[in-house]
XYZ file of C-alpha atoms in Angstrom:
580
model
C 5.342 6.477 41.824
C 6.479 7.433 45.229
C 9.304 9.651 46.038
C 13.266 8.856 45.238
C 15.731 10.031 47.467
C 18.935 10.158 45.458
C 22.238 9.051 46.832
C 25.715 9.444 45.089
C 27.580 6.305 45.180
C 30.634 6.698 43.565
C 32.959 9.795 44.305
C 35.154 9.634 41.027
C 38.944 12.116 41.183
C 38.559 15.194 39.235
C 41.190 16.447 37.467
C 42.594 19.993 36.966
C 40.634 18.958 33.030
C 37.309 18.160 34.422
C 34.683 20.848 34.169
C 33.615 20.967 38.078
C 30.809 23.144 38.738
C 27.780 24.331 41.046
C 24.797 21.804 41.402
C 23.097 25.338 40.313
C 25.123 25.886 37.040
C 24.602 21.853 36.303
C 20.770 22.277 36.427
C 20.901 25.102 33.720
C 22.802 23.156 31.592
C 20.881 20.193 31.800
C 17.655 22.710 31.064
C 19.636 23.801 28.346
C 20.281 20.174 27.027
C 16.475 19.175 27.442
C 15.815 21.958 24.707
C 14.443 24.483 27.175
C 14.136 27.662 25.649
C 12.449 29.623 28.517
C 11.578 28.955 32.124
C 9.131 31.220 34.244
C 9.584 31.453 38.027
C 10.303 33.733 41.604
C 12.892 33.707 42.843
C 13.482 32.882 47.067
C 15.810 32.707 49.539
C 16.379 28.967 49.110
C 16.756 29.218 45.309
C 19.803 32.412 45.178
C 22.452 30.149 43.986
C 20.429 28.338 41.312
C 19.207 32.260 40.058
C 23.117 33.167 40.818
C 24.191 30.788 38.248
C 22.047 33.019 35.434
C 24.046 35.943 36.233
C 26.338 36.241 33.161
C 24.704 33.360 31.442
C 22.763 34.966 28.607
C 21.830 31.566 27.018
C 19.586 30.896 29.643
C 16.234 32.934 29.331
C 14.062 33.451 32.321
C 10.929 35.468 32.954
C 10.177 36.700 36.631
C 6.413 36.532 36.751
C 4.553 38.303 39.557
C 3.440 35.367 41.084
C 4.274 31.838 41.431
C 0.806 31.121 40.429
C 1.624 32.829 37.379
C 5.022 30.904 36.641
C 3.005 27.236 36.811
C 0.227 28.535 34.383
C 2.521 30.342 31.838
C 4.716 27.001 31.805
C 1.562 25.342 31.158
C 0.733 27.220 28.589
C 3.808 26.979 26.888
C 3.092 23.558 27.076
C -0.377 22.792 25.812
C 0.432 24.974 22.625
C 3.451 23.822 21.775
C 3.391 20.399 22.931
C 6.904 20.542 24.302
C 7.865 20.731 28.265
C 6.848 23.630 30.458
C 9.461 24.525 33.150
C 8.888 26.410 36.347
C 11.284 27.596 39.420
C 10.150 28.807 42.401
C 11.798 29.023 45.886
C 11.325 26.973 49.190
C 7.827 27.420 51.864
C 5.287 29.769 50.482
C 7.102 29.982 46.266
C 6.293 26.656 46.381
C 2.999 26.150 47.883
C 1.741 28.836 45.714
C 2.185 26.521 42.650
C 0.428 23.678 43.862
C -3.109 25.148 42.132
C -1.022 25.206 38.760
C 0.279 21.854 39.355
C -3.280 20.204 40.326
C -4.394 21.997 36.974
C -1.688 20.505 34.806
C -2.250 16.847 36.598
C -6.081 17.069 35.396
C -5.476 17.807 32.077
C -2.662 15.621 31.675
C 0.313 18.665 30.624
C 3.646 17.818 30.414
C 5.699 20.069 33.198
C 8.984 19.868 35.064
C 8.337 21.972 38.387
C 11.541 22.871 39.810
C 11.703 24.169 43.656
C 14.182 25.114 46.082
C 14.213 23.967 49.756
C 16.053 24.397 52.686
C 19.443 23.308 54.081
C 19.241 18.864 54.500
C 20.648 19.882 58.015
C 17.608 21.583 58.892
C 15.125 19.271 57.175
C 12.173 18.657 59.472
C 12.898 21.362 61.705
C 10.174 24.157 60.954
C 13.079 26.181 59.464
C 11.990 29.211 57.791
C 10.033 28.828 55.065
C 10.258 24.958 54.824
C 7.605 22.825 53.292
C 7.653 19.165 52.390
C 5.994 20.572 49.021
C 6.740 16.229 47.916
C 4.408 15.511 50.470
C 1.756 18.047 49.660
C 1.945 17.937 45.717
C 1.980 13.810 46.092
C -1.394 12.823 44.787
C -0.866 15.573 41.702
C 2.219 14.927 40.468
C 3.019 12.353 38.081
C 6.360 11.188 40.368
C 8.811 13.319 42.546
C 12.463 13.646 42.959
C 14.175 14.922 46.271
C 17.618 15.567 44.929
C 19.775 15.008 48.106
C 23.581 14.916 45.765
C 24.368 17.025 42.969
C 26.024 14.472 41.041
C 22.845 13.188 40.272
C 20.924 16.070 38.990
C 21.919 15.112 35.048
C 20.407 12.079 35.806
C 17.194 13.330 37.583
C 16.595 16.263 35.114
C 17.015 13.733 32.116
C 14.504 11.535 33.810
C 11.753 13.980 35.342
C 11.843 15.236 31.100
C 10.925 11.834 29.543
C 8.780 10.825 32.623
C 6.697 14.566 32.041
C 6.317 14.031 28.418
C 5.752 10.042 27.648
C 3.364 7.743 28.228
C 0.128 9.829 29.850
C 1.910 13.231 30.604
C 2.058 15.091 33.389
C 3.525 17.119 35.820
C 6.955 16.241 37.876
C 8.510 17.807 40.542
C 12.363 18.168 41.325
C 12.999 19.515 45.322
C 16.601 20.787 45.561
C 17.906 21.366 48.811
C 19.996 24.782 49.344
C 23.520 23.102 49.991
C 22.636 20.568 46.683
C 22.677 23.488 44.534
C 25.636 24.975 45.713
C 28.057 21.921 45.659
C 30.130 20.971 43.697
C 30.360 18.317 41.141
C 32.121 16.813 38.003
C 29.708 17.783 35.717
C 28.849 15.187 32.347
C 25.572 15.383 30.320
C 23.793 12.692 30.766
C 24.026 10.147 27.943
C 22.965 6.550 29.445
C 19.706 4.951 28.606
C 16.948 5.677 30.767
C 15.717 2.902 33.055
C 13.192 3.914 35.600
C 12.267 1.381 37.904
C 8.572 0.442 37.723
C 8.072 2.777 35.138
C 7.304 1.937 31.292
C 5.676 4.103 28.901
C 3.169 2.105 26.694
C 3.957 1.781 23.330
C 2.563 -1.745 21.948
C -0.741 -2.012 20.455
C -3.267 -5.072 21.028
C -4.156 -6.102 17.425
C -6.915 -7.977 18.949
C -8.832 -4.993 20.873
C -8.154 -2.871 17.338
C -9.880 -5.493 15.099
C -12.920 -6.228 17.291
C -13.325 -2.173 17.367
C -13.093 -1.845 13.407
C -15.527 -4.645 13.370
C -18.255 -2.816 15.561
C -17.921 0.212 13.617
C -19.064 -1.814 10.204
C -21.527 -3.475 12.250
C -22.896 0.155 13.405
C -25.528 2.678 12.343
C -25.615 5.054 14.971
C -21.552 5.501 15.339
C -20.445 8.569 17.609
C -16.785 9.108 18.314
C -16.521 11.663 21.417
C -12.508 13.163 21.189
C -10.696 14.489 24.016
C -7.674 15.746 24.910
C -5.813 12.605 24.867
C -6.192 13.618 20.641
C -4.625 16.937 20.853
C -2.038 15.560 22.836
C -0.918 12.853 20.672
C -1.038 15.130 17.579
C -2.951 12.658 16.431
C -5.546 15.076 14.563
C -4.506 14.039 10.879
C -5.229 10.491 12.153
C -8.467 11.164 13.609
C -9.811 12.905 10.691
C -8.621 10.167 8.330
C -10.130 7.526 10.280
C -13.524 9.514 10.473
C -13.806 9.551 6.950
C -13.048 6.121 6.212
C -15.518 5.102 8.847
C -18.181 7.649 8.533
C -18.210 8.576 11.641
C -19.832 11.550 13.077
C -17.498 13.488 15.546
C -17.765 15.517 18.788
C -15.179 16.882 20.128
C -14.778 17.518 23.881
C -13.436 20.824 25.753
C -10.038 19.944 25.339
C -10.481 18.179 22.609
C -11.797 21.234 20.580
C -9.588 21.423 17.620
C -8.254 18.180 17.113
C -11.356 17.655 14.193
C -12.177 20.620 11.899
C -15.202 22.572 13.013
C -16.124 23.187 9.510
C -15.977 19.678 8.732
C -19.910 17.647 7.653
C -19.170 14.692 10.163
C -18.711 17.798 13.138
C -21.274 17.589 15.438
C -19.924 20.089 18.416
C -19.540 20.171 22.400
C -21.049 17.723 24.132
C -21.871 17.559 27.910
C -22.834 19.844 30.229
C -23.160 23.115 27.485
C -22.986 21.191 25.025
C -24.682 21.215 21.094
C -28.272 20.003 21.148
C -26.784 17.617 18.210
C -23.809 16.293 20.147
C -25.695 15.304 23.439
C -28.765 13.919 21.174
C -26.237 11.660 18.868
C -24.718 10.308 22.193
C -28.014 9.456 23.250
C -29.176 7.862 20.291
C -25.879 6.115 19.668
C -25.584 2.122 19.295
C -21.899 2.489 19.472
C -19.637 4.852 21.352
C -15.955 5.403 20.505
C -13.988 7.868 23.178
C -10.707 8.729 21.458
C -8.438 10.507 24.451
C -11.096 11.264 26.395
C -11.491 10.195 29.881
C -15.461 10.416 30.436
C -15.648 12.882 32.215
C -18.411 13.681 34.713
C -19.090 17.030 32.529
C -19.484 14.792 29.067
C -21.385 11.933 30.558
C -23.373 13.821 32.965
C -25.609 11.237 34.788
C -23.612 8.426 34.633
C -26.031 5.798 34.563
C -28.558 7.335 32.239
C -25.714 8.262 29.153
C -25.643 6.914 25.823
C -28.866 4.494 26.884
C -29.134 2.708 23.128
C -24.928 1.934 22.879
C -24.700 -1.809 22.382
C -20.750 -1.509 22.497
C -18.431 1.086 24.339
C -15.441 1.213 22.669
C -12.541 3.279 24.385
C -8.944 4.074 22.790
C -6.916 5.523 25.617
C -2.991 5.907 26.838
C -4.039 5.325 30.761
C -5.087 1.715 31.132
C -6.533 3.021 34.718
C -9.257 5.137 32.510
C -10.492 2.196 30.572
C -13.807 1.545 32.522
C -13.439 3.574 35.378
C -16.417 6.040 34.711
C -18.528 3.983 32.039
C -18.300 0.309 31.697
C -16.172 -0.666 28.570
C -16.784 -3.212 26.090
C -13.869 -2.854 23.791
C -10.456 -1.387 25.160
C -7.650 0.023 22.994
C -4.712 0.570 24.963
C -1.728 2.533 23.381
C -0.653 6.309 22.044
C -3.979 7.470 19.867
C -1.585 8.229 17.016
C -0.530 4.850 16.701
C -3.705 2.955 17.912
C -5.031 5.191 14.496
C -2.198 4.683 12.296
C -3.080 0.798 12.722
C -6.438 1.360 12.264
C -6.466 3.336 9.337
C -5.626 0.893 6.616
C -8.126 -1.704 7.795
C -10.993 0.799 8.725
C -14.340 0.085 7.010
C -17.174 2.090 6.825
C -20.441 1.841 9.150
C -23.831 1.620 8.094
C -23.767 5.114 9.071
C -25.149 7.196 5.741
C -28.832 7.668 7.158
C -27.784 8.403 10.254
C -25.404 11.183 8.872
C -27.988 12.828 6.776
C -30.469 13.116 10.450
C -27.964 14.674 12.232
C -27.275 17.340 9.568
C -31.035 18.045 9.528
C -30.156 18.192 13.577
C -27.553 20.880 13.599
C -29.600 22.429 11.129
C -33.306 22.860 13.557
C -30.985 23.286 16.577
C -28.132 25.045 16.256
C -26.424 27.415 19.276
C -28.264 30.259 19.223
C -28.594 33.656 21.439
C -31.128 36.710 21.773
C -28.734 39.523 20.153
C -29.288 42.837 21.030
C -29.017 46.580 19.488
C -29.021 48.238 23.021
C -26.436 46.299 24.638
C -23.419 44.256 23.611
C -23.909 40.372 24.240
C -20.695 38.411 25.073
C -21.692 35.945 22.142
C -21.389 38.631 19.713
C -17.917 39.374 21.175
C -17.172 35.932 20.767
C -17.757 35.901 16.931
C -16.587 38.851 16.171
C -13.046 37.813 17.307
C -13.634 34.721 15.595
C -14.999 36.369 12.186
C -11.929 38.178 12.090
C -9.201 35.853 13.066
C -10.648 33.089 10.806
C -9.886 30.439 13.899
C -6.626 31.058 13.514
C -5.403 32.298 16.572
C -4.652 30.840 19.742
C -7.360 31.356 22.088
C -7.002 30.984 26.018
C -9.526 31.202 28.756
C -9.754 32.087 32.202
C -12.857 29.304 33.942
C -16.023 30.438 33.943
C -19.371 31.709 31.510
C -16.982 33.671 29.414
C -15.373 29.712 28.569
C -18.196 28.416 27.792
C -18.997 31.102 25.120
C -15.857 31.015 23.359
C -15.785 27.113 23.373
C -19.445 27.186 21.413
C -18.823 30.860 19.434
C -15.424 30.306 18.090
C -14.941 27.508 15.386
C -11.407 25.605 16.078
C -9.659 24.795 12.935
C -6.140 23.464 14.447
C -5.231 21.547 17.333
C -3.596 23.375 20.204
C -5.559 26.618 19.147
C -7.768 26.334 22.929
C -5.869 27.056 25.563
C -8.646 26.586 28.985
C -8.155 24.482 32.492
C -10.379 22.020 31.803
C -10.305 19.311 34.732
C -9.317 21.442 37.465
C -11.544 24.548 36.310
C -8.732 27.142 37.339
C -9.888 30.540 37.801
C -6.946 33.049 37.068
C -5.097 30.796 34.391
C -6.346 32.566 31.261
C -3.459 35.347 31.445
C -0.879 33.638 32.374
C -1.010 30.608 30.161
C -1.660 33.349 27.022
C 1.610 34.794 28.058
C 3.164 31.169 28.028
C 1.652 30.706 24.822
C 2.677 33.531 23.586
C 6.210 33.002 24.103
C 6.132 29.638 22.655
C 4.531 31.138 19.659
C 5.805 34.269 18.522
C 4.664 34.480 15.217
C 1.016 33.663 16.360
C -1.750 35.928 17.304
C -2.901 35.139 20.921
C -5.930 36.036 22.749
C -6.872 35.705 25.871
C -11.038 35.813 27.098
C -11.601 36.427 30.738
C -13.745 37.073 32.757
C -14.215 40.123 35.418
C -13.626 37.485 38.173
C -10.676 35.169 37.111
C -8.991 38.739 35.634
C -8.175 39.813 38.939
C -6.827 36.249 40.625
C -3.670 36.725 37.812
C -3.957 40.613 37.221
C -0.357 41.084 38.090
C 1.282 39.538 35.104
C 0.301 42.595 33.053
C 3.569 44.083 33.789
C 4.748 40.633 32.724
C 2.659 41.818 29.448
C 4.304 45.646 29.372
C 8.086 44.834 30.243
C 8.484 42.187 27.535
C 6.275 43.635 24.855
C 4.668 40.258 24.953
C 2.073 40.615 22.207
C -0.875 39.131 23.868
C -4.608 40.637 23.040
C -6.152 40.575 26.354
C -9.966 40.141 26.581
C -12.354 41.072 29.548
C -16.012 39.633 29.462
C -17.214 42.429 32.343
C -20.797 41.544 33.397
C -20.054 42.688 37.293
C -20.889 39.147 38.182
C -19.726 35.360 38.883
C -21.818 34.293 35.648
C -21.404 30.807 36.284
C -22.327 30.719 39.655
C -24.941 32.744 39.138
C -26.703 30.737 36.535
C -26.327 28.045 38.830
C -27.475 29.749 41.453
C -30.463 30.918 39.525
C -31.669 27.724 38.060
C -30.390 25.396 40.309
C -31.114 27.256 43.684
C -34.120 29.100 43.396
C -32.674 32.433 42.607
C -31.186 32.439 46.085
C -28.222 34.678 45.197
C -25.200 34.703 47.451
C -21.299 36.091 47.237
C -21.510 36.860 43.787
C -21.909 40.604 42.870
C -18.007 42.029 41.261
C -19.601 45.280 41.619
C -16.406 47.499 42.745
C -13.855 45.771 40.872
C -11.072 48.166 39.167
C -11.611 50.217 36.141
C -9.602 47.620 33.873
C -8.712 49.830 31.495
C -6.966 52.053 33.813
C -5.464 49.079 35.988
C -4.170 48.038 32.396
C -2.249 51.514 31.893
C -0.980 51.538 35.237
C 0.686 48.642 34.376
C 1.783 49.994 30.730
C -0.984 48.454 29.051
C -2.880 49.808 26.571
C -6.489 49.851 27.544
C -9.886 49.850 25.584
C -13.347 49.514 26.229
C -16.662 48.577 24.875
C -20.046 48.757 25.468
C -22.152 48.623 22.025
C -21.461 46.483 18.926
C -19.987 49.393 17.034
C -17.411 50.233 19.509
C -16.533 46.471 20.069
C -15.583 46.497 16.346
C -13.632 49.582 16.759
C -11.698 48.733 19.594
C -11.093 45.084 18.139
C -9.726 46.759 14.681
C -7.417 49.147 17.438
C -5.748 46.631 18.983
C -5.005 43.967 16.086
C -3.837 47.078 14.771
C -1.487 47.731 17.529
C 2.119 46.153 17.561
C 1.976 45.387 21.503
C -0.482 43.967 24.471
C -3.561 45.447 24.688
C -6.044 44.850 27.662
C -10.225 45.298 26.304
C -12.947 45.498 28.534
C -16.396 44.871 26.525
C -19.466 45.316 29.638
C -22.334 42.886 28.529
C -25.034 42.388 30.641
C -24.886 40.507 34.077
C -28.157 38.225 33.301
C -27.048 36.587 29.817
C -26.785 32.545 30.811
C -25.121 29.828 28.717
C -27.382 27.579 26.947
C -27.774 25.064 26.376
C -27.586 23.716 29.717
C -28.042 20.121 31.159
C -28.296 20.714 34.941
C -26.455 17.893 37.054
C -27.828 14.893 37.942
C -29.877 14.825 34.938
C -28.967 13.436 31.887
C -27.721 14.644 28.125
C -30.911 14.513 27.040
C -33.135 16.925 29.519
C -31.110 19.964 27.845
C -32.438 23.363 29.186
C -32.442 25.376 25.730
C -32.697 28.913 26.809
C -35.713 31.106 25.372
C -34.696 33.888 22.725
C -37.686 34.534 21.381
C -38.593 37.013 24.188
């Protein structure tokens, strides 16, 4: 959708009665009316009479992050666990531009976000002003639409609209540009109460009966059935559905990165990851399948790998989606289900047979059983694997678990067992170093009551190190992991297997002491470098009734496996030797 330039048309009399107020003071309220309960932003030249309009207004909750970078990935965050809207406010030029990373992350993964920015004066519009930027123009291709508010009168209207375009249909990010003058005028202020009609815009909400019962008839026609579910899942909350549907079909399920979660890792029809690191199981099934079901997942280039070499023995494709444009775009489809995967499964459900699947089912336990993830552990040194469980052994998978990109990611995504949707928090598209603070800090807020951890890396640590005093001035009680190997893992596995051990750029030799960058900040600060004082230091800070930052240093030559190198296919899996 391209950009809307909003005029005011009718200029109705107020009266001494009518509540006349600041375009800034209207866009709180209509936050406040949308249900916001917390929005994360810098503030800017540009934006001083929208954070003007706080002042006195202690209804309206606001967290000044360090960095704009950090506002877009807390608000994401907040987003992906709690499924509602993310809000973010950041001023004209450079505040803006700084959130266009955190907007291309939330576009890939399909997170629901209202990005609020200031601009300059419409009189000096196009004039290389001081710190102007037509952040429409540059955020274009990553936003789902984008409003250029031009009268306040409008902005109930616009604010009501960017919310139900963000959150419906296939969600995603939209942008609202306020010029300086817009949120300074005045206007007779009235919630906004009148449908919503958006033109050439319609969220999808009928299902094809026909594409449903040709599906359910594949699936009794199958005996090699593998249903690969993404995020699309999670976002639907469409978990209860999946797993009913998986057991009335017999199914065997793998879940993708983001869709890790939405089907119980404990559960017999489980098969793991697939893709790139994923189970030996999962990639084998989808290999071996004669009929492929992608619930909310979009194929990506990570799952399929070598497109034309991925699931060779799949008679049918099947593909249950939101986004009619990801029905065949990466894998030719045979059977398309267009519509919300909560209600395409609620439609389902009551007609679902089961497949000829029972044989099949009993191989690939005997599967998971001769090949499950495995790692060389270690007396002398700590192995981030071991870290990985041990968090996971003692949170039961119940906690919320972010990541920053990289190795570290990886690990957590095989090592920890998801029982609940919404319980991975990781850039998955985009693959966003620096977002694993700031969204636990998000997530945090939107869950109070829930323990939340976030893994990083050495690397990504330091692109969002900042919001620690985010971490220390609101008690925010975040349990902040560092995976320090004093290296770019992932591009050094790459690097090594993929490039001839030709190692360049990589060494994070020199980076801070993190336990005493944490404390400088306010943090409390632990580290590990044995299994005995990872436990200890683990048992500290659950034990601890604020954030704690822990550095556990693992070696720098521990790779992820299993691997399937690119341009190769699920199949030619490099399994890692750990019998040396």
């Amino acid at each position: 959708m391209n950009e809307r330039r909003i005029m005011s048309k009718d200029k109705a009399k107020v009266t001494a009665t009518e509540d006349f107020i600041t375009g800034s003071e209207a866009l709180l309220r209509c936050l406040q009316a949308e249900g916001v309960d917390c929005v994360f932003g810098y503030p800017g030249g540009s934006a001083l009479y929208i954070y003007d309009a706080m002042v006195g207004n202690p209804d309206f909750k606001h967290i000044l992050t360090r960095h704009e970078q950090g506002a877009v990935h807390a608000a994401d965050g907040y987003a992906r666990s709690t499924g509602k809207t993310g809000v973010c406010l950041a001023t004209s030029g450079p505040g803006a531009t700084n959130l266009v990373t955190g907007i291309a992350t939330a576009h890939m993964d399909s997170v629901p976000l209202v990005i609020i920015t200031a601009n300059v004066f419409q009189s000096l519009k196009g004039s290389d002003a001081f710190q102007e930027a037509d952040i429409i123009s540059i955020t274009m291709p990553i936003t789902k639409h984008s409003y250029y508010v031009s009268d306040a009168q409008e902005l109930p209207r616009i604010v009501h609209e960017a919310f139900h375009l963000a959150s419906s249909g296939r969600r995603g990010p939209v942008l609202i540009d306020i010029p300086k003058d817009v949120s300074n005028q005045k206007l007779q202020y009235e919630p906004y109460s009148s449908s919503i009609d958006i033109r050439g815009y319609e969220a999808i909400t009928d299902i094809d009966p026909m594409g449903v019962d040709e599906l359910l008839q594949a699936i009794s026609e199958s005996e090699r059935p593998v249903i690969i579910a993404g995020g699309g899942v999670v976002y639907a909350s469409a978990a209860d559905e999946l797993l009913a549907f998986a057991e009335r079909t017999r199914m065997p399920v793998a879940t993708t990165l983001l869709g890790l979660g939405a089907f119980p890792s404990a559960h017999e029809l489980w098969l793991g990851m697939p893709g790139h690191h994923g189970t030996f199981t999962a990639n084998m099934a989808i290999q071996q399948a004669d009929l492929i079901l992608s619930i909310g997942s979009r194929f990506d280039d990570r799952v399929t790998m070598k497109v034309d070499g991925f699931a060779p023995q799949a008679k049918r494709i099947a593909h249950i989606d939101i986004d009619p444009a990801e029905i065949g775009k990466i894998v030719k489809t045979d059977i398309a289900c267009i519509g919300d995967v909560k209600e395409v499964l609620n439609y389902a459900n009551p007609s679902a047979r089961r497949a000829k699947s029972d044989r099949w089912i009993e191989e690939l336990k005997l599967s998971m059983s001769a090949h499950p993830l495995r790692y060389a552990d270690s007396e002398q040194v700590l192995k981030p694997q071991y870290v990985i469980e041990m968090i996971y052994d003692t949170t039961g998978g119940e906690a919320i678990i972010t990541t920053d990109v990289g190795q570290h990611q990886m690990w957590t995504a095989q090592f920890y067992k998801f029982k609940y949707p919404r319980s991975l928090i990781t850039s998955g598209g985009f693959g966003t170093m620096g977002f694993g603070l700031p969204s636990a800090i998000g997530a945090q807020i939107g869950n109070p009551r829930r323990l939340v951890v976030s893994i990083n890396g050495d690397g990504g640590m330091q692109m969002c190190a900042q919001e620690l005093a985010i971490c220390a001035i609101h008690q925010i009680l975040v349990k902040i992991v560092v995976i320090n190997n004093q290296v770019l893992g992932m591009v050094k596995q790459q690097q090594e297997l993929m490039y001839d051990k030709r190692f360049s750029q990589i060494d994070l030799a020199g980076s801070p002491d993190f336990v005493m960058l944490a404390e400088a900040y306010g943090v409390k600060g632990l580290r590990a470098s044995t299994k005995e004082e990872a436990e200890r230091i683990w048992q500290e800070a659950l034990a601890t009734p604020g954030p704690v930052l822990l550095e556990f240093v693992v070696p720098s030559d521990e790779n992820v496996y299993p691997m399937v190198l690119g341009g190769t296919t699920l199949d030619q899996m490099l399994l890692g030797n750990f019998d040396s």
